[in-house]
Short mmCIF file of N, CA and C in Angstrom, two decimals:
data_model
loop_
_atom_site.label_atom_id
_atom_site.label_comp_id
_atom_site.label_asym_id
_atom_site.label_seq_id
_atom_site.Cartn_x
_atom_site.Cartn_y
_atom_site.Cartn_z
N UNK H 1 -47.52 25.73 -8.03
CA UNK H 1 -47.62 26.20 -6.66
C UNK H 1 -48.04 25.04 -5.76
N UNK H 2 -47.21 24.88 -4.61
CA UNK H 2 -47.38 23.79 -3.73
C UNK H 2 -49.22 23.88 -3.04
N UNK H 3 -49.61 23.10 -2.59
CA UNK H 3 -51.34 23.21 -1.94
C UNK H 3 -50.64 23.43 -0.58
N UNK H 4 -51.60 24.04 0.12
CA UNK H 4 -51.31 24.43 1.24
C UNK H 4 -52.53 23.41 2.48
N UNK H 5 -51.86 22.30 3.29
CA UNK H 5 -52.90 21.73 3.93
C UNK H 5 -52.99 22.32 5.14
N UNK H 6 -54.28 22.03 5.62
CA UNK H 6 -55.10 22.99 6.64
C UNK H 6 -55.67 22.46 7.56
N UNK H 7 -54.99 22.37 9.47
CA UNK H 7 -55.01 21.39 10.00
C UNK H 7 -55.93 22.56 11.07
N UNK H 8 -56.92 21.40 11.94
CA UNK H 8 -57.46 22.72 12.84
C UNK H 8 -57.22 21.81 14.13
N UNK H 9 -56.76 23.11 15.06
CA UNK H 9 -56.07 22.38 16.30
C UNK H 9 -57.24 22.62 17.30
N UNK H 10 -58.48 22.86 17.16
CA UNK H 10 -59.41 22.57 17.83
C UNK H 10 -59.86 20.98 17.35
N UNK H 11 -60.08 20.99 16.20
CA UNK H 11 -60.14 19.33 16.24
C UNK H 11 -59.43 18.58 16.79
N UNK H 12 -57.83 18.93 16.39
CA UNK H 12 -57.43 17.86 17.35
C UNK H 12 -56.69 17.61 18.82
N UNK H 13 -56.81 19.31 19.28
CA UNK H 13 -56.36 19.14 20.60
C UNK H 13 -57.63 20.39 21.49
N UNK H 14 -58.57 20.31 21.34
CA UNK H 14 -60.09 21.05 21.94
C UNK H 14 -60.05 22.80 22.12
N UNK H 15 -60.78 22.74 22.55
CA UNK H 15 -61.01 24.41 22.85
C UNK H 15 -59.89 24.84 24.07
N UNK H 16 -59.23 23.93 24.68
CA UNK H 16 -58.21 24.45 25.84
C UNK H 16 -57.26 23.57 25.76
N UNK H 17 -55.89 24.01 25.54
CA UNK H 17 -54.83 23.21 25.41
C UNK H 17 -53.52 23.73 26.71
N UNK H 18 -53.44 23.22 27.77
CA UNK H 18 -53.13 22.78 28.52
C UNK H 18 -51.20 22.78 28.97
N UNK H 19 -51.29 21.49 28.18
CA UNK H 19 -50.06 20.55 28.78
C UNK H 19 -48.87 20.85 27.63
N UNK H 20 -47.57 20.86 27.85
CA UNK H 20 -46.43 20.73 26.84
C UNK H 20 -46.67 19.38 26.06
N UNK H 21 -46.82 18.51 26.66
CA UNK H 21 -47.13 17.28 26.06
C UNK H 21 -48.08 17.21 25.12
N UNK H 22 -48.86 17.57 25.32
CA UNK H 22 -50.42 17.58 24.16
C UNK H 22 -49.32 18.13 22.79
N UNK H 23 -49.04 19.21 22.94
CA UNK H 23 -48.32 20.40 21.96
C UNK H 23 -47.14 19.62 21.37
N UNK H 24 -46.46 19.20 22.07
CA UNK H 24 -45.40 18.62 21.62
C UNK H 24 -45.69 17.54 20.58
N UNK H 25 -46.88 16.47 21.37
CA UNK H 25 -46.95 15.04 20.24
C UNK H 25 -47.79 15.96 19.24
N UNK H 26 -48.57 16.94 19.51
CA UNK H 26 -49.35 17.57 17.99
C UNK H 26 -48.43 18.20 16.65
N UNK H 27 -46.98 18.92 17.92
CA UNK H 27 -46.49 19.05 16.55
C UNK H 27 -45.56 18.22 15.76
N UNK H 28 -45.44 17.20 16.58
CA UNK H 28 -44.65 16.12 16.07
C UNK H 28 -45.11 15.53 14.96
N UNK H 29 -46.33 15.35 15.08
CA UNK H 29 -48.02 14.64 14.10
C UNK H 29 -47.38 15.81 12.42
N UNK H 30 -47.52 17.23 12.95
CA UNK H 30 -47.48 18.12 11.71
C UNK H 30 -46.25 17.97 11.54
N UNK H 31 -44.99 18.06 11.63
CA UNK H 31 -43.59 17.80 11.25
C UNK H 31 -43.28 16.35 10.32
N UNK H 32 -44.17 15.47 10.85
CA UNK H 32 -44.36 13.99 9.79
C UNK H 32 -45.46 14.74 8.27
N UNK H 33 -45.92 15.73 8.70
CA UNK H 33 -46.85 15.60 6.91
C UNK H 33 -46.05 16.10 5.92
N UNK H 34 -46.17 15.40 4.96
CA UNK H 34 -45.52 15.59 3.79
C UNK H 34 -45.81 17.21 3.22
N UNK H 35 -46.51 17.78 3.63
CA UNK H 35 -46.93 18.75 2.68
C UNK H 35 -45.56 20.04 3.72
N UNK H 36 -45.25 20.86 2.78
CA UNK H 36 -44.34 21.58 3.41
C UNK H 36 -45.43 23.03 3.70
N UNK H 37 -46.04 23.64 2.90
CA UNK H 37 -46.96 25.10 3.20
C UNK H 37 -48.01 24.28 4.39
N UNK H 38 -48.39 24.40 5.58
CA UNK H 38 -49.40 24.31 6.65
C UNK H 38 -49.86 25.40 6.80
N UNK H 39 -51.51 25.47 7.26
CA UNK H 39 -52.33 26.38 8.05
C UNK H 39 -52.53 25.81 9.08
N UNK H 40 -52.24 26.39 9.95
CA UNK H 40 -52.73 25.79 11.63
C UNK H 40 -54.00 26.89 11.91
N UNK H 41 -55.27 26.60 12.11
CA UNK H 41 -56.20 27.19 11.80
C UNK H 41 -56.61 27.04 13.66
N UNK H 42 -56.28 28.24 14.37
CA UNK H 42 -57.35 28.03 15.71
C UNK H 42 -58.33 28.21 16.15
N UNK H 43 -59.58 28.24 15.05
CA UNK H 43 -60.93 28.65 15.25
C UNK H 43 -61.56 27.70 16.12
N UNK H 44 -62.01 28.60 17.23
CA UNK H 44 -62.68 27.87 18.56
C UNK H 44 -61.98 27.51 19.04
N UNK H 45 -60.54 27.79 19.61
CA UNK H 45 -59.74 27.46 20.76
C UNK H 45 -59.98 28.63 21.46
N UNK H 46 -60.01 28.67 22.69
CA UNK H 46 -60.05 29.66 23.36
C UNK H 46 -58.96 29.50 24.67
N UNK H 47 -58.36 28.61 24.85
CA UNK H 47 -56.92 29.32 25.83
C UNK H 47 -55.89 28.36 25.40
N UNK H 48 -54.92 28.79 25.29
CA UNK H 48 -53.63 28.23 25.33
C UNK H 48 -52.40 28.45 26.37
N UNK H 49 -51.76 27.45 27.48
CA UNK H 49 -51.33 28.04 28.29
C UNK H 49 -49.79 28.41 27.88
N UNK H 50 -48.91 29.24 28.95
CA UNK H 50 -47.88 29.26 28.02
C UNK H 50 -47.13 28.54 27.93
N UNK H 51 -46.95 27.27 28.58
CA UNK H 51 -46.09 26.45 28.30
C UNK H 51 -46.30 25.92 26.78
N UNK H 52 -47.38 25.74 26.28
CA UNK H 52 -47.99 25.35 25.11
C UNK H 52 -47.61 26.09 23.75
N UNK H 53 -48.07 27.37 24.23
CA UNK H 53 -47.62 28.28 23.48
C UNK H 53 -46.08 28.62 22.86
N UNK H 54 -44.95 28.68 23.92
CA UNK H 54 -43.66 27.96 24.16
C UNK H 54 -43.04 26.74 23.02
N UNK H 55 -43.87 26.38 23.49
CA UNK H 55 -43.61 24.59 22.51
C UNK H 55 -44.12 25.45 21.08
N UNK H 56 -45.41 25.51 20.75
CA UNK H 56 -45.52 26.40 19.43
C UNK H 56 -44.56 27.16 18.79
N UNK H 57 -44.30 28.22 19.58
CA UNK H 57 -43.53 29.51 19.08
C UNK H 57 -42.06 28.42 17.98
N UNK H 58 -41.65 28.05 19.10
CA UNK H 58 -40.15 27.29 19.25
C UNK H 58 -40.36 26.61 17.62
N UNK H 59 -41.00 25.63 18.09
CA UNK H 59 -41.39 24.59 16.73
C UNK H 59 -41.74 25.42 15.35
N UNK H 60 -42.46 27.06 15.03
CA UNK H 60 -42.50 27.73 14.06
C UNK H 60 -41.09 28.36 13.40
N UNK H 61 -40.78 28.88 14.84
CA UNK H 61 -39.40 29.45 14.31
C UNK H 61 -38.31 28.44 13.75
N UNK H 62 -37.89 27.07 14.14
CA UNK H 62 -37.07 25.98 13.75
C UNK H 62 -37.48 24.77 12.79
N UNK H 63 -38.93 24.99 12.08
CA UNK H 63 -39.05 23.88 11.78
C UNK H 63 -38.88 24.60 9.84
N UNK H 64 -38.78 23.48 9.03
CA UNK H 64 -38.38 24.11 7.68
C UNK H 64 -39.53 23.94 7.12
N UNK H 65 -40.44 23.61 7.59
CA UNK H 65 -41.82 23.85 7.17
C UNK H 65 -42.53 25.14 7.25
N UNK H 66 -43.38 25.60 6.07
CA UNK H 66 -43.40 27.56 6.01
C UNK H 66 -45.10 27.31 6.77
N UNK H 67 -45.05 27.61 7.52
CA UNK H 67 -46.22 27.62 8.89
C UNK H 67 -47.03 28.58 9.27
N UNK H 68 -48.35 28.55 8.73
CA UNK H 68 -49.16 29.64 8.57
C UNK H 68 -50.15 29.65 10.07
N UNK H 69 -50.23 30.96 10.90
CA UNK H 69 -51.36 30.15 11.85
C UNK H 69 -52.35 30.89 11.50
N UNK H 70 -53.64 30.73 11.63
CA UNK H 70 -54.92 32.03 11.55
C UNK H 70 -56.18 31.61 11.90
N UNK H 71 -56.78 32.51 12.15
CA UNK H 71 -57.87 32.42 12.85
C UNK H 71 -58.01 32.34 14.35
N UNK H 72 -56.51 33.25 14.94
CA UNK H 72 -56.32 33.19 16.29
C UNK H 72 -57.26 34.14 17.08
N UNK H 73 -57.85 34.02 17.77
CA UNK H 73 -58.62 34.71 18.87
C UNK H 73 -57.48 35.94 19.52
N UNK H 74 -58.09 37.07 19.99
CA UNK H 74 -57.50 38.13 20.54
C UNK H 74 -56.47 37.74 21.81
N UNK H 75 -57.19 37.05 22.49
CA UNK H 75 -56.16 36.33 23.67
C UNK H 75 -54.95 35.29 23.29
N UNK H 76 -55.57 34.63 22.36
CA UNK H 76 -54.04 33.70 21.84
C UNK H 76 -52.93 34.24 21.05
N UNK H 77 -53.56 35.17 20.16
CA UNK H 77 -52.27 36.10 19.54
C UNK H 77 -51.92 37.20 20.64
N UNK H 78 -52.68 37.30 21.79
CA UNK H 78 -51.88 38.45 22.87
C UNK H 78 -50.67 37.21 23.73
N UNK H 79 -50.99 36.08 23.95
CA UNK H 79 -50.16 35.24 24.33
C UNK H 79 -48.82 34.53 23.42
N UNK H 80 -49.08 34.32 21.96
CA UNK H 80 -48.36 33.95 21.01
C UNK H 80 -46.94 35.35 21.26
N UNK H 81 -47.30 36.55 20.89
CA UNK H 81 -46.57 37.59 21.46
C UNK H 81 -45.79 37.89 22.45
N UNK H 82 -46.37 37.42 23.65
CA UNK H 82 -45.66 37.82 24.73
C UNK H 82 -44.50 36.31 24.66
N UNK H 83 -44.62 35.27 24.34
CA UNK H 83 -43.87 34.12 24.25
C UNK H 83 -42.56 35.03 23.50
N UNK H 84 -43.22 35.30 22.47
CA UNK H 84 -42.48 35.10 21.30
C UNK H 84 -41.49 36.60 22.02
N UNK H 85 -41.99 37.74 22.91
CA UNK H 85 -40.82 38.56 23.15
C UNK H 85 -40.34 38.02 23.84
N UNK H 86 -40.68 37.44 24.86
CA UNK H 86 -39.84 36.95 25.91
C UNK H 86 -38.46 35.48 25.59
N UNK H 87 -38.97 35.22 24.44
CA UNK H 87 -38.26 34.33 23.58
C UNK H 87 -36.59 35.26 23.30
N UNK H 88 -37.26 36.10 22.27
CA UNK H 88 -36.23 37.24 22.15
C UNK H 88 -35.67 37.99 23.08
N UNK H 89 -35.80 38.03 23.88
CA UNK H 89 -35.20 38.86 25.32
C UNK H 89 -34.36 38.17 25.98
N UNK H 90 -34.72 36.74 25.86
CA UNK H 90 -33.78 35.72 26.30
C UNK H 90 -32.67 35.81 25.77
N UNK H 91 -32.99 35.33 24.00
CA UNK H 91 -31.69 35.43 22.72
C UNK H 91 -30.78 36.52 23.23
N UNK H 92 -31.41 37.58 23.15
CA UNK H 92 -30.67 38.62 23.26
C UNK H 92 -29.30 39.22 24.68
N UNK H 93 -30.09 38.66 25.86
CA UNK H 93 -29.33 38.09 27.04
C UNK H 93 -28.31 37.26 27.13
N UNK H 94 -28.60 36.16 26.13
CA UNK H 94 -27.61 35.27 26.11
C UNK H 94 -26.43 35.85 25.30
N UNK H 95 -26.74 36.35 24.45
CA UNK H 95 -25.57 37.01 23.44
C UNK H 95 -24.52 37.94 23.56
N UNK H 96 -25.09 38.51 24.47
CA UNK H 96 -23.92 39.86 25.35
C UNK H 96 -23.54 38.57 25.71
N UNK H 97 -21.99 38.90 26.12
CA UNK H 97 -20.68 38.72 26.38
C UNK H 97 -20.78 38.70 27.82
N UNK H 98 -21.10 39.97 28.48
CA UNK H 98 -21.20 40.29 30.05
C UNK H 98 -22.89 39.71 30.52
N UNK H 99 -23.70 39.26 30.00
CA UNK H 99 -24.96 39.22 30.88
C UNK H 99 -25.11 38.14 30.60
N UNK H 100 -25.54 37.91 31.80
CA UNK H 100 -26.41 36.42 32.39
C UNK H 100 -28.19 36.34 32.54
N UNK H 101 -28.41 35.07 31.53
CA UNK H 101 -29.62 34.84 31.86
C UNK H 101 -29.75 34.39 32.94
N UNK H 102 -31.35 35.62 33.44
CA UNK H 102 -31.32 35.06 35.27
C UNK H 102 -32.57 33.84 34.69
N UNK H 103 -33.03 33.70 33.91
CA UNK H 103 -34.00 32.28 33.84
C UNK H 103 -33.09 31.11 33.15
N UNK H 104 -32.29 31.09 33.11
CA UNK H 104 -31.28 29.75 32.25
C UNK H 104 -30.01 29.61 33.39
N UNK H 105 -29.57 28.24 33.15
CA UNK H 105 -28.17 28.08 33.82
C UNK H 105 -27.31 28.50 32.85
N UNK H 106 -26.45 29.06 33.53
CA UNK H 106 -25.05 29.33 32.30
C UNK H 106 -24.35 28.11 32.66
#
């Protein structure tokens, strides 16, 4: 059984994460580790904005790394969620034949 390494994103990006940028080079950092099972552990983060969140979601669903998160606070998994429908609502917009995403250029 593979080890599962266990990264905490309060260490390395604080109790408030902000910017796409922060998110982006952090998950760039986890996409270079060799280990394929990750815990992204958010104990003691307390906001994530959604652009951030965005960059997260995206990077879980596409990356071939099996990506565990936990220890999310009530507000970050109420935000992880709403990304993640509004993610799907998009997909789903785009896929009809007749409808146009009103947030995307066709």
């Amino acid at each position: 059984m593979e080890k599962t390494k266990k990264v905490s994103i309060f260490d390395k990006l604080g109790e408030r994460i902000f910017t796409r940028t922060t998110m982006q080079d952090f998950l760039s950092e986890i996409s270079k580790l060799k280990e394929k099972n990750i815990s992204l552990d958010f104990s003691k983060v307390k906001f994530i904005s959604r652009s951030c969140t965005d960059e997260y979601v995206k990077f879980i669903q596409n990356t071939e790394k099996k990506i565990k998160s936990i220890n999310q606070s009530p507000d970050i998994l109420m935000m992880i969620k709403a990304v993640e429908n509004g993610l799907n609502t998009l997909l789903i917009s785009r896929t009809n034949d007749n409808s146009r995403c009103v947030f995307c250029e066709n």
